[in-house]
Tab-separated table of C-alpha atoms and ligand atoms in Angstrom:
chain	number	residue	atom	x	y	z
A	108	MET	CA	23.370	-54.815	319.460
A	109	LYS	CA	27.023	-55.770	319.678
A	110	ILE	CA	29.064	-55.232	322.841
A	111	TYR	CA	32.852	-55.296	322.993
A	112	PHE	CA	34.852	-55.680	326.204
A	113	ALA	CA	37.533	-52.985	326.301
A	114	PRO	CA	41.133	-53.921	327.031
A	115	LEU	CA	42.006	-53.087	330.642
A	116	GLU	CA	45.644	-53.780	331.389
A	117	GLY	CA	46.015	-55.609	334.700
A	118	ILE	CA	42.331	-56.597	334.791
A	119	THR	CA	40.998	-58.258	331.643
A	120	GLY	CA	43.689	-60.904	331.173
A	121	TYR	CA	42.830	-64.460	330.145
A	122	ILE	CA	41.778	-65.518	333.636
A	123	PHE	CA	39.272	-62.689	333.860
A	124	ARG	CA	38.029	-63.261	330.293
A	125	ASN	CA	37.410	-66.956	330.925
A	126	ALA	CA	35.737	-66.408	334.273
A	127	TYR	CA	33.565	-63.640	332.885
A	128	SER	CA	32.493	-65.337	329.685
A	129	GLY	CA	31.779	-68.628	331.467
A	130	ILE	CA	29.223	-66.845	333.640
A	131	TYR	CA	27.807	-63.874	331.752
A	132	GLY	CA	28.298	-64.454	328.015
A	133	HIS	CA	26.867	-61.888	325.615
A	134	ILE	CA	30.200	-60.272	324.737
A	135	ASP	CA	30.720	-60.132	320.994
A	136	LYS	CA	34.450	-59.360	321.129
A	137	PHE	CA	37.062	-59.103	323.819
A	138	PHE	CA	40.066	-56.865	323.155
A	139	ALA	CA	43.223	-58.027	324.910
A	140	PRO	CA	45.422	-55.538	326.779
A	141	PHE	CA	48.221	-54.319	324.521
A	142	ILE	CA	51.422	-56.090	323.669
A	143	SER	CA	54.365	-53.847	322.976
A	144	PRO	CA	56.603	-55.434	320.319
A	145	ASN	CA	60.160	-54.126	320.066
A	146	ALA	CA	63.584	-55.082	318.748
A	147	LYS	CA	63.739	-57.928	321.304
A	148	GLY	CA	60.686	-59.638	319.877
A	149	PRO	CA	56.961	-59.450	319.230
A	150	MET	CA	55.795	-60.386	322.722
A	151	THR	CA	56.980	-61.586	326.103
A	152	PRO	CA	56.282	-65.177	327.253
A	153	ARG	CA	53.686	-63.765	329.636
A	154	GLU	CA	51.911	-61.899	326.812
A	155	ARG	CA	52.030	-65.020	324.640
A	156	LYS	CA	50.397	-67.012	327.411
A	157	ASP	CA	47.647	-64.414	327.676
A	158	LEU	CA	46.949	-64.630	323.943
A	159	ASP	CA	47.444	-68.386	323.535
A	160	PRO	CA	44.228	-69.687	321.909
A	161	GLU	CA	44.312	-72.633	324.338
A	162	ASN	CA	43.839	-70.121	327.156
A	163	ASN	CA	41.027	-68.347	325.328
A	164	ASN	CA	38.772	-71.182	324.298
A	165	GLY	CA	35.441	-70.052	322.871
A	166	ILE	CA	36.341	-66.383	323.341
A	167	ASN	CA	36.284	-64.057	320.339
A	168	LEU	CA	39.535	-62.283	321.107
A	169	VAL	CA	41.313	-59.458	319.304
A	170	PRO	CA	44.958	-58.887	320.287
A	171	GLN	CA	46.067	-55.274	320.545
A	172	ILE	CA	49.452	-53.918	319.430
A	173	LEU	CA	51.101	-50.767	320.736
A	174	THR	CA	54.016	-49.463	318.700
A	175	ASN	CA	55.026	-46.626	316.374
A	176	ARG	CA	57.261	-48.860	314.258
A	177	SER	CA	55.584	-50.571	311.340
A	178	ASP	CA	58.233	-53.330	311.163
A	179	CYS	CA	57.558	-54.259	314.804
A	180	PHE	CA	53.794	-54.114	314.205
A	181	ILE	CA	54.044	-56.387	311.167
A	182	ASP	CA	56.342	-58.882	312.924
A	183	ALA	CA	53.864	-59.128	315.802
A	184	ALA	CA	50.881	-59.384	313.453
A	185	LYS	CA	52.581	-62.258	311.593
A	186	VAL	CA	53.113	-64.186	314.814
A	187	LEU	CA	49.523	-63.505	315.859
A	188	ARG	CA	48.313	-64.734	312.503
A	189	GLU	CA	50.264	-67.963	312.997
A	190	MET	CA	48.542	-68.277	316.374
A	191	GLY	CA	45.199	-68.151	314.518
A	192	TYR	CA	44.149	-64.513	314.788
A	193	ASN	CA	42.748	-62.760	311.717
A	194	GLU	CA	42.185	-59.367	313.354
A	195	VAL	CA	44.572	-57.207	315.341
A	196	ASN	CA	43.949	-53.815	316.896
A	197	LEU	CA	46.269	-50.811	316.849
A	198	ASN	CA	46.483	-48.803	320.070
A	199	LEU	CA	46.474	-45.068	319.331
A	200	GLY	CA	45.035	-44.018	322.655
A	201	CYS	CA	47.202	-45.020	325.587
A	202	PRO	CA	47.803	-41.849	327.672
A	203	SER	CA	50.377	-43.265	330.094
A	204	GLY	CA	53.544	-41.256	330.650
A	205	THR	CA	55.981	-44.075	329.886
A	206	VAL	CA	54.162	-45.002	326.663
A	207	CYS	CA	53.764	-41.417	325.437
A	208	ALA	CA	57.404	-40.573	326.240
A	209	LYS	CA	58.322	-43.138	323.575
A	210	GLY	CA	55.988	-41.550	321.013
A	211	LYS	CA	53.496	-44.433	321.147
A	212	GLY	CA	49.761	-44.614	321.937
A	213	ALA	CA	48.144	-41.159	322.079
A	214	ALA	CA	51.537	-39.517	321.467
A	215	PHE	CA	51.623	-40.969	317.943
A	216	LEU	CA	48.475	-39.025	316.955
A	217	PRO	CA	49.993	-35.562	316.313
A	218	GLU	CA	52.837	-37.071	314.223
A	219	THR	CA	50.547	-37.187	311.216
A	220	MET	CA	53.221	-37.668	308.528
A	221	GLU	CA	54.821	-40.591	310.379
A	222	LEU	CA	51.391	-41.961	311.213
A	223	GLN	CA	50.355	-41.960	307.549
A	224	LYS	CA	53.556	-43.767	306.556
A	225	PHE	CA	53.031	-46.277	309.381
A	226	LEU	CA	49.428	-46.912	308.293
A	227	ASP	CA	50.551	-47.269	304.660
A	228	ASP	CA	52.963	-50.019	305.704
A	229	ILE	CA	50.677	-51.949	308.023
A	230	TYR	CA	47.627	-51.824	305.750
A	231	SER	CA	49.713	-52.938	302.731
A	232	PHE	CA	50.708	-55.914	304.847
A	233	ALA	CA	47.110	-56.486	305.996
A	234	VAL	CA	45.749	-56.414	302.443
A	235	SER	CA	48.493	-58.749	301.194
A	236	CYS	CA	47.628	-61.432	303.741
A	237	ASP	CA	43.932	-60.743	304.236
A	238	MET	CA	44.214	-59.703	307.862
A	239	LYS	CA	41.940	-57.131	309.508
A	240	ILE	CA	43.356	-54.183	311.402
A	241	SER	CA	41.062	-52.163	313.624
A	242	ILE	CA	42.160	-48.983	315.411
A	243	LYS	CA	41.399	-47.732	318.916
A	244	THR	CA	42.012	-44.005	319.057
A	245	ARG	CA	41.638	-40.861	321.099
A	246	LEU	CA	40.693	-37.534	319.530
A	247	GLY	CA	44.209	-36.223	319.697
A	248	TYR	CA	47.136	-35.570	321.949
A	249	TYR	CA	47.049	-31.823	322.664
A	250	ASP	CA	43.725	-30.683	321.264
A	251	PRO	CA	40.477	-32.429	320.295
A	252	ASP	CA	40.451	-30.566	316.979
A	253	GLU	CA	43.368	-32.781	315.888
A	254	PHE	CA	40.575	-35.279	315.283
A	255	TYR	CA	39.397	-33.616	312.044
A	256	ASP	CA	42.684	-34.439	310.289
A	257	LEU	CA	42.806	-37.877	311.860
A	258	VAL	CA	39.371	-38.762	310.464
A	259	ASP	CA	40.630	-37.807	306.978
A	260	ILE	CA	43.765	-39.895	307.458
A	261	PHE	CA	41.882	-42.979	308.676
A	262	ASN	CA	39.475	-42.592	305.725
A	263	ASP	CA	42.345	-43.444	303.371
A	264	PHE	CA	42.812	-46.933	304.824
A	265	PRO	CA	40.695	-50.100	305.073
A	266	VAL	CA	40.268	-49.757	308.841
A	267	SER	CA	38.103	-52.729	309.801
A	268	GLU	CA	36.655	-50.828	312.783
A	269	LEU	CA	37.518	-47.446	314.270
A	270	ILE	CA	36.971	-47.464	318.018
A	271	ILE	CA	36.786	-43.912	319.289
A	272	HIS	CA	37.393	-42.947	322.897
A	273	PRO	CA	36.429	-39.266	322.589
A	274	ARG	CA	39.019	-37.766	324.898
A	275	ILE	CA	42.477	-36.260	324.445
A	276	ARG	CA	45.579	-37.504	326.170
A	277	SER	CA	45.466	-35.026	329.069
A	278	ASP	CA	41.876	-36.078	329.877
A	279	PHE	CA	43.210	-39.532	330.795
A	280	TYR	CA	39.962	-41.274	331.812
A	281	LYS	CA	38.367	-38.312	333.588
A	282	GLY	CA	35.573	-35.864	332.810
A	283	GLU	CA	32.815	-36.160	330.259
A	284	PRO	CA	33.747	-37.769	326.937
A	285	ARG	CA	33.608	-35.219	324.109
A	286	LYS	CA	30.618	-36.810	322.421
A	287	GLU	CA	30.323	-34.057	319.813
A	288	TYR	CA	33.466	-35.410	318.154
A	289	PHE	CA	31.953	-38.870	317.916
A	290	ALA	CA	28.928	-37.210	316.287
A	291	TYR	CA	31.375	-35.592	313.821
A	292	ALA	CA	32.860	-39.005	313.048
A	293	LEU	CA	29.395	-40.444	312.417
A	294	GLU	CA	29.010	-37.884	309.643
A	295	HIS	CA	32.509	-37.835	308.192
A	296	SER	CA	34.190	-41.175	308.783
A	297	LYS	CA	34.100	-43.913	306.165
A	298	CYS	CA	35.193	-46.514	308.724
A	299	PRO	CA	32.765	-48.690	310.700
A	300	LEU	CA	32.620	-46.905	314.069
A	301	VAL	CA	32.578	-48.144	317.646
A	302	TYR	CA	31.893	-45.790	320.567
A	303	ASN	CA	33.862	-46.155	323.807
A	304	GLY	CA	33.748	-44.161	327.027
A	305	ASN	CA	31.824	-43.753	330.303
A	306	ILE	CA	28.951	-46.131	329.706
A	307	PHE	CA	28.305	-47.369	333.220
A	308	THR	CA	24.534	-47.895	333.090
A	309	GLY	CA	21.686	-48.432	330.643
A	310	ARG	CA	20.773	-44.820	331.261
A	311	ASP	CA	24.215	-43.649	330.112
A	312	TYR	CA	23.692	-45.590	326.894
A	313	ASP	CA	20.202	-44.125	326.404
A	314	GLU	CA	21.480	-40.590	327.011
A	315	LEU	CA	24.269	-41.117	324.503
A	316	SER	CA	21.754	-42.420	321.955
A	317	THR	CA	19.533	-39.383	322.514
A	318	TYR	CA	22.509	-37.060	322.095
A	319	LEU	CA	23.609	-38.773	318.876
A	320	ASN	CA	20.073	-39.184	317.522
A	321	SER	CA	20.918	-42.829	316.929
A	322	SER	CA	21.876	-45.824	319.056
A	323	PRO	CA	25.595	-46.492	318.724
A	324	ASP	CA	26.224	-50.114	317.790
A	325	PRO	CA	28.679	-51.676	318.504
A	326	VAL	CA	29.756	-50.102	321.771
A	327	MET	CA	32.875	-50.915	323.731
A	328	LEU	CA	32.562	-51.047	327.521
A	329	GLY	CA	35.447	-51.088	329.966
A	330	ARG	CA	35.155	-49.917	333.547
A	331	GLY	CA	31.347	-50.080	333.414
A	332	LEU	CA	31.458	-53.786	332.654
A	333	VAL	CA	33.939	-54.561	335.412
A	334	SER	CA	31.947	-52.458	337.895
A	335	ASP	CA	28.662	-54.076	336.917
A	336	PRO	CA	29.399	-57.427	335.259
A	337	SER	CA	25.688	-57.670	334.292
A	338	LEU	CA	25.831	-54.453	332.261
A	339	ALA	CA	26.124	-56.193	328.884
A	340	ASP	CA	23.160	-58.435	329.743
A	341	LYS	CA	21.196	-55.369	330.804
A	342	LEU	CA	21.966	-53.443	327.610
A	343	LYS	CA	20.964	-56.472	325.565
A	344	ASP	CA	17.747	-56.794	327.589
A	345	PHE	CA	18.593	-60.247	328.910
A	346	THR	CA	18.234	-59.080	332.491
A	347	ALA	CA	17.187	-56.001	334.454
A	348	GLU	CA	19.056	-56.790	337.668
A	349	THR	CA	22.590	-57.490	338.814
A	350	ASP	CA	22.380	-61.157	339.744
A	351	PRO	CA	24.068	-61.771	343.149
A	352	VAL	CA	24.530	-65.484	342.446
A	353	LYS	CA	26.368	-64.774	339.203
A	354	PHE	CA	28.461	-62.115	340.924
A	355	ARG	CA	29.462	-64.540	343.640
A	356	ARG	CA	30.434	-67.122	341.016
A	357	LEU	CA	32.545	-64.520	339.231
A	358	HIS	CA	34.262	-63.538	342.442
A	359	ASP	CA	34.922	-67.106	343.529
A	360	THR	CA	36.190	-68.192	340.125
A	361	LEU	CA	38.613	-65.274	339.903
A	362	TYR	CA	39.800	-65.748	343.469
A	363	CYS	CA	40.381	-69.455	342.907
A	364	GLU	CA	42.038	-69.100	339.482
A	365	TYR	CA	44.401	-66.310	340.595
A	366	GLN	CA	45.536	-68.494	343.491
A	367	LYS	CA	46.573	-71.164	340.987
A	368	VAL	CA	48.910	-68.865	339.051
A	369	MET	CA	50.015	-66.150	341.479
A	370	SER	CA	52.218	-66.112	344.535
A	371	PRO	CA	52.797	-65.119	347.242
A	372	ASP	CA	49.277	-64.857	348.682
A	373	ILE	CA	49.506	-61.090	349.071
A	374	ASN	CA	49.711	-60.697	345.263
A	375	VAL	CA	46.389	-62.505	344.891
A	376	LEU	CA	44.910	-60.247	347.565
A	377	HIS	CA	46.208	-57.157	345.747
A	378	LYS	CA	44.609	-58.373	342.542
A	379	MET	CA	41.285	-58.913	344.306
A	380	ARG	CA	41.609	-55.526	345.984
A	381	ASP	CA	41.936	-53.848	342.584
A	382	LEU	CA	38.725	-55.548	341.515
A	383	TRP	CA	36.926	-54.508	344.690
A	384	SER	CA	37.670	-50.866	343.874
A	385	TYR	CA	35.256	-51.416	340.959
A	386	TRP	CA	32.787	-53.622	342.828
A	387	GLN	CA	32.424	-51.669	346.052
A	388	HIS	CA	29.455	-49.642	344.751
A	389	LEU	CA	27.436	-52.865	344.310
A	390	PHE	CA	27.342	-53.276	348.102
A	391	ASP	CA	26.129	-50.186	349.960
A	392	GLY	CA	26.858	-49.431	353.552
A	393	SER	CA	29.919	-51.589	354.202
A	394	GLU	CA	32.538	-48.819	354.408
A	395	ARG	CA	34.190	-50.365	357.464
A	396	ASP	CA	34.390	-53.767	355.781
A	397	PHE	CA	35.983	-52.258	352.677
A	398	LYS	CA	38.648	-50.544	354.759
A	399	ARG	CA	39.420	-53.882	356.432
A	400	LEU	CA	39.458	-55.581	353.047
A	401	LEU	CA	42.206	-53.253	351.830
A	402	LYS	CA	44.331	-54.234	354.801
A	403	ALA	CA	43.744	-58.009	354.679
A	404	LYS	CA	47.029	-59.931	354.528
A	405	LYS	CA	45.761	-63.501	354.802
A	406	TYR	CA	43.257	-65.484	352.761
A	407	SER	CA	41.271	-66.358	355.891
A	408	GLU	CA	40.910	-62.674	356.790
A	409	TYR	CA	39.961	-61.738	353.223
A	410	GLU	CA	37.376	-64.509	352.947
A	411	GLU	CA	35.710	-63.649	356.223
A	412	ILE	CA	35.325	-59.976	355.186
A	413	VAL	CA	34.249	-60.688	351.605
A	414	TYR	CA	31.582	-63.186	352.508
A	415	HIS	CA	30.271	-60.796	355.112
A	416	ILE	CA	30.045	-58.064	352.436
A	417	ILE	CA	28.441	-60.333	349.846
A	418	GLN	CA	25.886	-61.820	352.228
A	419	GLN	CA	24.641	-58.477	353.533
B	1942	FMN	C1	43.239	-49.829	334.222
B	1942	FMN	C2	43.044	-49.537	332.763
B	1942	FMN	C3	43.803	-50.233	331.824
B	1942	FMN	C4	43.632	-49.972	330.447
B	1942	FMN	N1	44.356	-50.689	329.517
B	1942	FMN	C5	44.166	-50.452	328.184
B	1942	FMN	C6	44.861	-51.200	327.175
B	1942	FMN	O1	45.667	-52.090	327.438
B	1942	FMN	N2	44.597	-50.886	325.877
B	1942	FMN	C7	43.696	-49.911	325.525
B	1942	FMN	O2	43.469	-49.658	324.330
B	1942	FMN	N3	43.017	-49.217	326.445
B	1942	FMN	C8	43.225	-49.473	327.751
B	1942	FMN	N4	42.493	-48.778	328.674
B	1942	FMN	C9	41.402	-47.888	328.211
B	1942	FMN	C10	40.085	-48.673	328.131
B	1942	FMN	O3	40.160	-49.697	327.167
B	1942	FMN	C11	38.921	-47.735	327.765
B	1942	FMN	O4	39.200	-47.104	326.538
B	1942	FMN	C12	38.682	-46.664	328.833
B	1942	FMN	O5	38.622	-47.249	330.117
B	1942	FMN	C13	37.396	-45.893	328.550
B	1942	FMN	O6	36.293	-46.768	328.472
B	1942	FMN	P1	35.288	-46.979	329.745
B	1942	FMN	O7	34.838	-45.615	330.176
B	1942	FMN	O8	34.195	-47.858	329.212
B	1942	FMN	O9	36.100	-47.633	330.814
B	1942	FMN	C14	42.686	-48.993	330.026
B	1942	FMN	C15	41.945	-48.294	330.993
B	1942	FMN	C16	42.110	-48.551	332.346
B	1942	FMN	C17	41.273	-47.784	333.344
């Protein structure tokens, strides 16, 4: 079974990817948070640093591009190819207000004529230079039934993998994924499919498999894998338990590596706080500690609280 780590902007940057893969392994592909090429250039220096192969040693990484302009997509893909990448991913799912206001991400989905022209351009480029383009999509912008036309459109192109997050834009990341549309894709799509959405436990995966009458493979995991870093190992039957020693190593590595590149201290603490919003459930009964953790302003304070939580 193949497991892909979903792109999570603000979380799964190169520091996280290195820390995670040095400790847990078993991820077949990481997808990088999107870059947004525009007239100013294909990527910012910060995005380039995140994608620099030297910062992603031994990690099977796929850069993701968010744009509705084929010229910008192709310019970025060319630079990424020069950096050594032979697959890029197109973001057709981002629900954020600022992205959708510009007609990108999920907002590109209902513009089917423009989308077809865009795909024509980028896949002609991909074929001409033997580069793979995978797509990460939602079901639609306004209505999940937009998906039927989208499946037909994607069928006309050599999509290397179609990653489906079965929600529409207004669902954001809430509610049950609309699994019945993934089942539709299994029957009607010609593209290799990847399921993404709300797999937080082995049980979630088993329930999905029962619903679909087959075990989806590959699957892409996002929040579930941050919340339980052992989830991939569990799904692959390498372990049954969340290993506290590995978790502590992950925490300490991230904490140490963020201190090397971020300042002032409070920014590091904010970063760790974001992660603790995913990790809190791993440590029952420390509500008071978590409240204190959110307020910590100094490393010494943070460390005292965290090690108290972890050792409980
Ligand atoms: C904080 C956050 C940042 C995200 N950033 C991206 C992104 O850069 N590109 C993308 O395609 N999806 C992004 N997503 C969506 C995830 O990749 C994924 O599709 C979504 O979380 C559903 O999968 P999950 O239920 O396994 O988390 C983001 C989601 C969250 C919560």
